[in-house]
mmCIF file of C-alpha atoms in Angstrom:
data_model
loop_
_atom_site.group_PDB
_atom_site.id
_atom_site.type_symbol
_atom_site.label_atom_id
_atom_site.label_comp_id
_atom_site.label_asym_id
_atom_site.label_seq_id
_atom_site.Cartn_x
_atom_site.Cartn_y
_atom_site.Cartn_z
ATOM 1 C CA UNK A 275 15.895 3.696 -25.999
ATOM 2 C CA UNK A 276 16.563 4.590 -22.596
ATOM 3 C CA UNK A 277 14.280 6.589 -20.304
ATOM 4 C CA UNK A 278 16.352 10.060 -20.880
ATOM 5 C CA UNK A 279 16.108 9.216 -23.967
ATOM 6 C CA UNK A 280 12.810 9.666 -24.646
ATOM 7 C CA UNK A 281 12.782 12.679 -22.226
ATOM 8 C CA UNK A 282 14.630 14.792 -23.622
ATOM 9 C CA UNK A 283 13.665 18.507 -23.188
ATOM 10 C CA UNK A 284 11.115 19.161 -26.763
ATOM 11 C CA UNK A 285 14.116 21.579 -28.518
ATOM 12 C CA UNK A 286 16.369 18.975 -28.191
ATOM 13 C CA UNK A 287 14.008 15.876 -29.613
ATOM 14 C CA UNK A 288 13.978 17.672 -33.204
ATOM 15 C CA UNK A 289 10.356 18.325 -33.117
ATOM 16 C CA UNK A 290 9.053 21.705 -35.371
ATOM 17 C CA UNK A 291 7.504 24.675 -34.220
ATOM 18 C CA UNK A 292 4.001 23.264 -34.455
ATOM 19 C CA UNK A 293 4.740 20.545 -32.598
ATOM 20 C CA UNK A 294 6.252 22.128 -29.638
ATOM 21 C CA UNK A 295 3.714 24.921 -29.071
ATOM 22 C CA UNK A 296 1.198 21.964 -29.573
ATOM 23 C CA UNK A 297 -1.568 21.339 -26.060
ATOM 24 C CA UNK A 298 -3.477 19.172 -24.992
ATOM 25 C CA UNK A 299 -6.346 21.207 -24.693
ATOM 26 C CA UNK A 300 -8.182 20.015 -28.159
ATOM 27 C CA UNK A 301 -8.202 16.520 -26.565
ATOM 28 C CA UNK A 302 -9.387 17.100 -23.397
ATOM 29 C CA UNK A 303 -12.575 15.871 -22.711
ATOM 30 C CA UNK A 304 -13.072 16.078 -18.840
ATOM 31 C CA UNK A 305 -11.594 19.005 -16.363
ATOM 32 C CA UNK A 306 -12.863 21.457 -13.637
ATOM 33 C CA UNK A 307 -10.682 24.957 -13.577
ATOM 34 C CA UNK A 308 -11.574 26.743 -10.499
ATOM 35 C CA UNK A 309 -10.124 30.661 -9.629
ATOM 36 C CA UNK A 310 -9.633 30.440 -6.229
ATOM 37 C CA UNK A 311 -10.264 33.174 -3.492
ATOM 38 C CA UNK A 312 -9.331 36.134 -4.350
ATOM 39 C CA UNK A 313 -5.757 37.119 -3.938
ATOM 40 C CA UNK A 314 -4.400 33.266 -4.592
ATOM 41 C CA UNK A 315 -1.311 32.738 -6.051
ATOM 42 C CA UNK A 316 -1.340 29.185 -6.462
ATOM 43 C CA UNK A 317 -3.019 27.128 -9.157
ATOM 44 C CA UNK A 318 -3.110 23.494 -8.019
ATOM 45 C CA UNK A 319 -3.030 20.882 -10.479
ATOM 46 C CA UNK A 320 -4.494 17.250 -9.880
ATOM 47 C CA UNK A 321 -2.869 15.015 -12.816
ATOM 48 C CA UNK A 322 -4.600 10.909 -11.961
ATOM 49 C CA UNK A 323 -3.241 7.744 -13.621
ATOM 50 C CA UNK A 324 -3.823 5.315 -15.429
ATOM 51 C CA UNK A 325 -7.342 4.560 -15.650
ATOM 52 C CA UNK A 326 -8.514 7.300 -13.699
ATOM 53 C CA UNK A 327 -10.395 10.761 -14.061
ATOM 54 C CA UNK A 328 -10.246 13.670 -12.562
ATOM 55 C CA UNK A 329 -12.873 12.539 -10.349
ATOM 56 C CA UNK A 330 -10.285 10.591 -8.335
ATOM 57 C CA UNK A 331 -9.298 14.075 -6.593
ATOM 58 C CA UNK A 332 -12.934 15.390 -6.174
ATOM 59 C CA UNK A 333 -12.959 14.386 -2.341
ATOM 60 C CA UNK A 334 -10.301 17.222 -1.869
ATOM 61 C CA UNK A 335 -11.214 19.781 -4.634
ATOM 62 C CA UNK A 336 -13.429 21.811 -2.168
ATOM 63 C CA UNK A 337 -10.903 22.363 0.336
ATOM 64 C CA UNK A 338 -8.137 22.439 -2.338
ATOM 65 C CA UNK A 339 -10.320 25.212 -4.145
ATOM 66 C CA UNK A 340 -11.218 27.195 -0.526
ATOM 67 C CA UNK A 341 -7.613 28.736 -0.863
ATOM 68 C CA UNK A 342 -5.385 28.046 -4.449
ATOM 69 C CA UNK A 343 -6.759 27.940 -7.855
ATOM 70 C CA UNK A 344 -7.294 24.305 -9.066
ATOM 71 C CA UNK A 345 -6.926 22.334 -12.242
ATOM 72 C CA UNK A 346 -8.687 19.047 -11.944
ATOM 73 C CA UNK A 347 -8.060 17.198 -15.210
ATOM 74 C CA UNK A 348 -8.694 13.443 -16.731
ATOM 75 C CA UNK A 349 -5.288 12.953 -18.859
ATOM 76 C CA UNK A 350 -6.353 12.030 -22.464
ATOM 77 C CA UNK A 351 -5.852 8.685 -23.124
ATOM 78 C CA UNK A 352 -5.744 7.488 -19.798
ATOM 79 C CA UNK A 353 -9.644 7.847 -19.090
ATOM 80 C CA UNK A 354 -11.642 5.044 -18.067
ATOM 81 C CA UNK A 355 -15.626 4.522 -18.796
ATOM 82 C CA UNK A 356 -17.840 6.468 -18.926
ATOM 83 C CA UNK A 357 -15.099 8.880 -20.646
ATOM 84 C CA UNK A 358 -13.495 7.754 -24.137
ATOM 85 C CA UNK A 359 -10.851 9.962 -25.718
ATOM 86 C CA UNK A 360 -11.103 12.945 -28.177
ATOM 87 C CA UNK A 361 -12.127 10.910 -31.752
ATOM 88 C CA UNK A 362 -8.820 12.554 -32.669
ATOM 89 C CA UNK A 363 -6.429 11.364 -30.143
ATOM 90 C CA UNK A 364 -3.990 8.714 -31.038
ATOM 91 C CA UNK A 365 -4.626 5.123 -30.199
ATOM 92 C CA UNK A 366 -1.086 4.848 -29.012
ATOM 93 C CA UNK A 367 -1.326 8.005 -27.573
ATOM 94 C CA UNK A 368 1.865 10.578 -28.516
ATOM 95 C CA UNK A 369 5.629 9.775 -28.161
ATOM 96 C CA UNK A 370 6.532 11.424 -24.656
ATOM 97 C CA UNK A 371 8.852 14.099 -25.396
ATOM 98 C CA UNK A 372 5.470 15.503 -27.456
ATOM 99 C CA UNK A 373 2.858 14.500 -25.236
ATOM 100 C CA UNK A 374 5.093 16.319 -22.221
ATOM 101 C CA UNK A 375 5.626 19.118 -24.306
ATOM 102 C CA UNK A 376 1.396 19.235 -24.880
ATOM 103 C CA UNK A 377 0.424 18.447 -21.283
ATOM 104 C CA UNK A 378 3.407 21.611 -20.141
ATOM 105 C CA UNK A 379 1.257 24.089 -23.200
ATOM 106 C CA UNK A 380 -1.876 22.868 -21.597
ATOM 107 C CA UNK A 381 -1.238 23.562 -17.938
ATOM 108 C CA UNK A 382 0.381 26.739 -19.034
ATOM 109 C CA UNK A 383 -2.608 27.939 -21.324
ATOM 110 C CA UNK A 384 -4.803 27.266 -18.426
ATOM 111 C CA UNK A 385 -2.710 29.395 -15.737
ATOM 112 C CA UNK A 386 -2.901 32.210 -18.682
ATOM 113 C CA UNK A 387 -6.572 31.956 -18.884
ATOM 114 C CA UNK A 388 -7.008 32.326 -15.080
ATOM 115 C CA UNK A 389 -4.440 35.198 -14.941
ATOM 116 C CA UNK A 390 -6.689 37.077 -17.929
ATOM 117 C CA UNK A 391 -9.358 36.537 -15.764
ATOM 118 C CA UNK A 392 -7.957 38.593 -13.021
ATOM 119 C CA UNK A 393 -6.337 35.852 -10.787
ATOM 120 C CA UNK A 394 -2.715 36.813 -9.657
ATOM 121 C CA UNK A 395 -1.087 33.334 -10.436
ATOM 122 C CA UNK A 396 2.788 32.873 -10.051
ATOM 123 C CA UNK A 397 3.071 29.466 -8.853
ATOM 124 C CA UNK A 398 2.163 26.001 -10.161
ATOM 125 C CA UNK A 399 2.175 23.110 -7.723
ATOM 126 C CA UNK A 400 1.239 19.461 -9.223
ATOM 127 C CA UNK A 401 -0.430 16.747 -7.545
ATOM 128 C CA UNK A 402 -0.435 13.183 -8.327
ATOM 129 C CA UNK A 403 -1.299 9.973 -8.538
ATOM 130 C CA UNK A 404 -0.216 6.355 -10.097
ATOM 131 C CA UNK A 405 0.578 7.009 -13.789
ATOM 132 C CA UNK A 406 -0.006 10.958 -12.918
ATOM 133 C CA UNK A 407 3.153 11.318 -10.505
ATOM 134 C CA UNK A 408 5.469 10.282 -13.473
ATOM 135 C CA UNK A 409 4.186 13.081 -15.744
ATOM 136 C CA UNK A 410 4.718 15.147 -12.849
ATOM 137 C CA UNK A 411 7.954 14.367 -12.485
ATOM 138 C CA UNK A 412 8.979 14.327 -16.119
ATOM 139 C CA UNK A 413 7.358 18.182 -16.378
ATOM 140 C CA UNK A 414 9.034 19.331 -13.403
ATOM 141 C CA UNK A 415 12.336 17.833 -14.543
ATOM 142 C CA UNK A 416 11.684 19.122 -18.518
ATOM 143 C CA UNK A 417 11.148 22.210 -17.830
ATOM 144 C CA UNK A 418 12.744 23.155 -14.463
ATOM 145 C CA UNK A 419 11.622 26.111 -12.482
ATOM 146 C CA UNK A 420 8.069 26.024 -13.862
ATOM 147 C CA UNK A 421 6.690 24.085 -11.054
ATOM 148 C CA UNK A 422 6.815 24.647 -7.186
ATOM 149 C CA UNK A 423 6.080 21.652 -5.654
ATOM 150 C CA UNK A 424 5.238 18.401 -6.421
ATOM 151 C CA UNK A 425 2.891 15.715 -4.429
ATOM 152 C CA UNK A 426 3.590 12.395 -5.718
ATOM 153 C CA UNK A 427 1.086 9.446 -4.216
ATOM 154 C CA UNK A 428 0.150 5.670 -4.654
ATOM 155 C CA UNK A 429 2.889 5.459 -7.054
ATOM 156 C CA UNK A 430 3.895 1.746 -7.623
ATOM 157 C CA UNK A 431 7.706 0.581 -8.144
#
């Protein structure tokens, strides 16, 4: 199959209820969530490749987390030692229509959990890197207007 394809937008991939209101969150195993300064409106999200943790971004988080909310997070299935996936995450990982459909939930859930918590978030930028700047791009392009900005680097050809 071609990439768009496998990209389509979840309701039009034929996937059930369950599946599209499915996250990520169960599977993660490694992220930092930070509010930001008060008044922040912005909840930066660093999404690494392939095999990479969140602790690729950690030389930033600080100043990142000094003005915008930040989600640091290892993307499951992509860690590399000493991190090993959830015991319940697929070998293969999921096809990508779900797994984009799970990482959008995720990011969203988290936003939620900051705004419950007082933060005044309306904007989601992404930040990326390798493997990480494709699932960037495939979330801002499945579900447009959800995310501000993107910052794609070290992406290879």
């Amino acid at each position: 199959a071609n990439l768009a394809d496998r990209l389509l937008p979840p309701q039009q991939v034929n996937m059930d209820d369950s599946e599209s209101s499915e996250s990520l969150g169960k599977y993660v195993v490694d992220m930092d969530l930070m509010p930001g300064p008060p008044g922040c409106h912005k909840l930066i999200v660093f999404l690494p490749g392939w095999p990479d943790t969140r602790e690729l971004f950690d030389p930033f988080f600080d100043a990142f987390k000094a003005k915008f909310a930040v989600l640091s997070v290892t993307i499951p299935g992509m860690e590399r030692p000493p991190f090993r996936p959830h015991p319940e995450w697929p070998h293969d990982g999921y096809p990508w229509p779900r797994f984009y459909s799970m990482l959008h939930n995720f990011i969203q859930e988290q936003k939620s959990v900051l705004q419950t918590s007082g933060a005044e978030i309306d904007e989601v930028c992404l930040v990326s890197h390798d493997f990480g700047a494709v699932h960037a791009h495939a979330l801002d392009w499945l579900y447009e207007g959800s995310y501000r900005k993107i910052v794609a680097f070290d992406v290879g050809p």
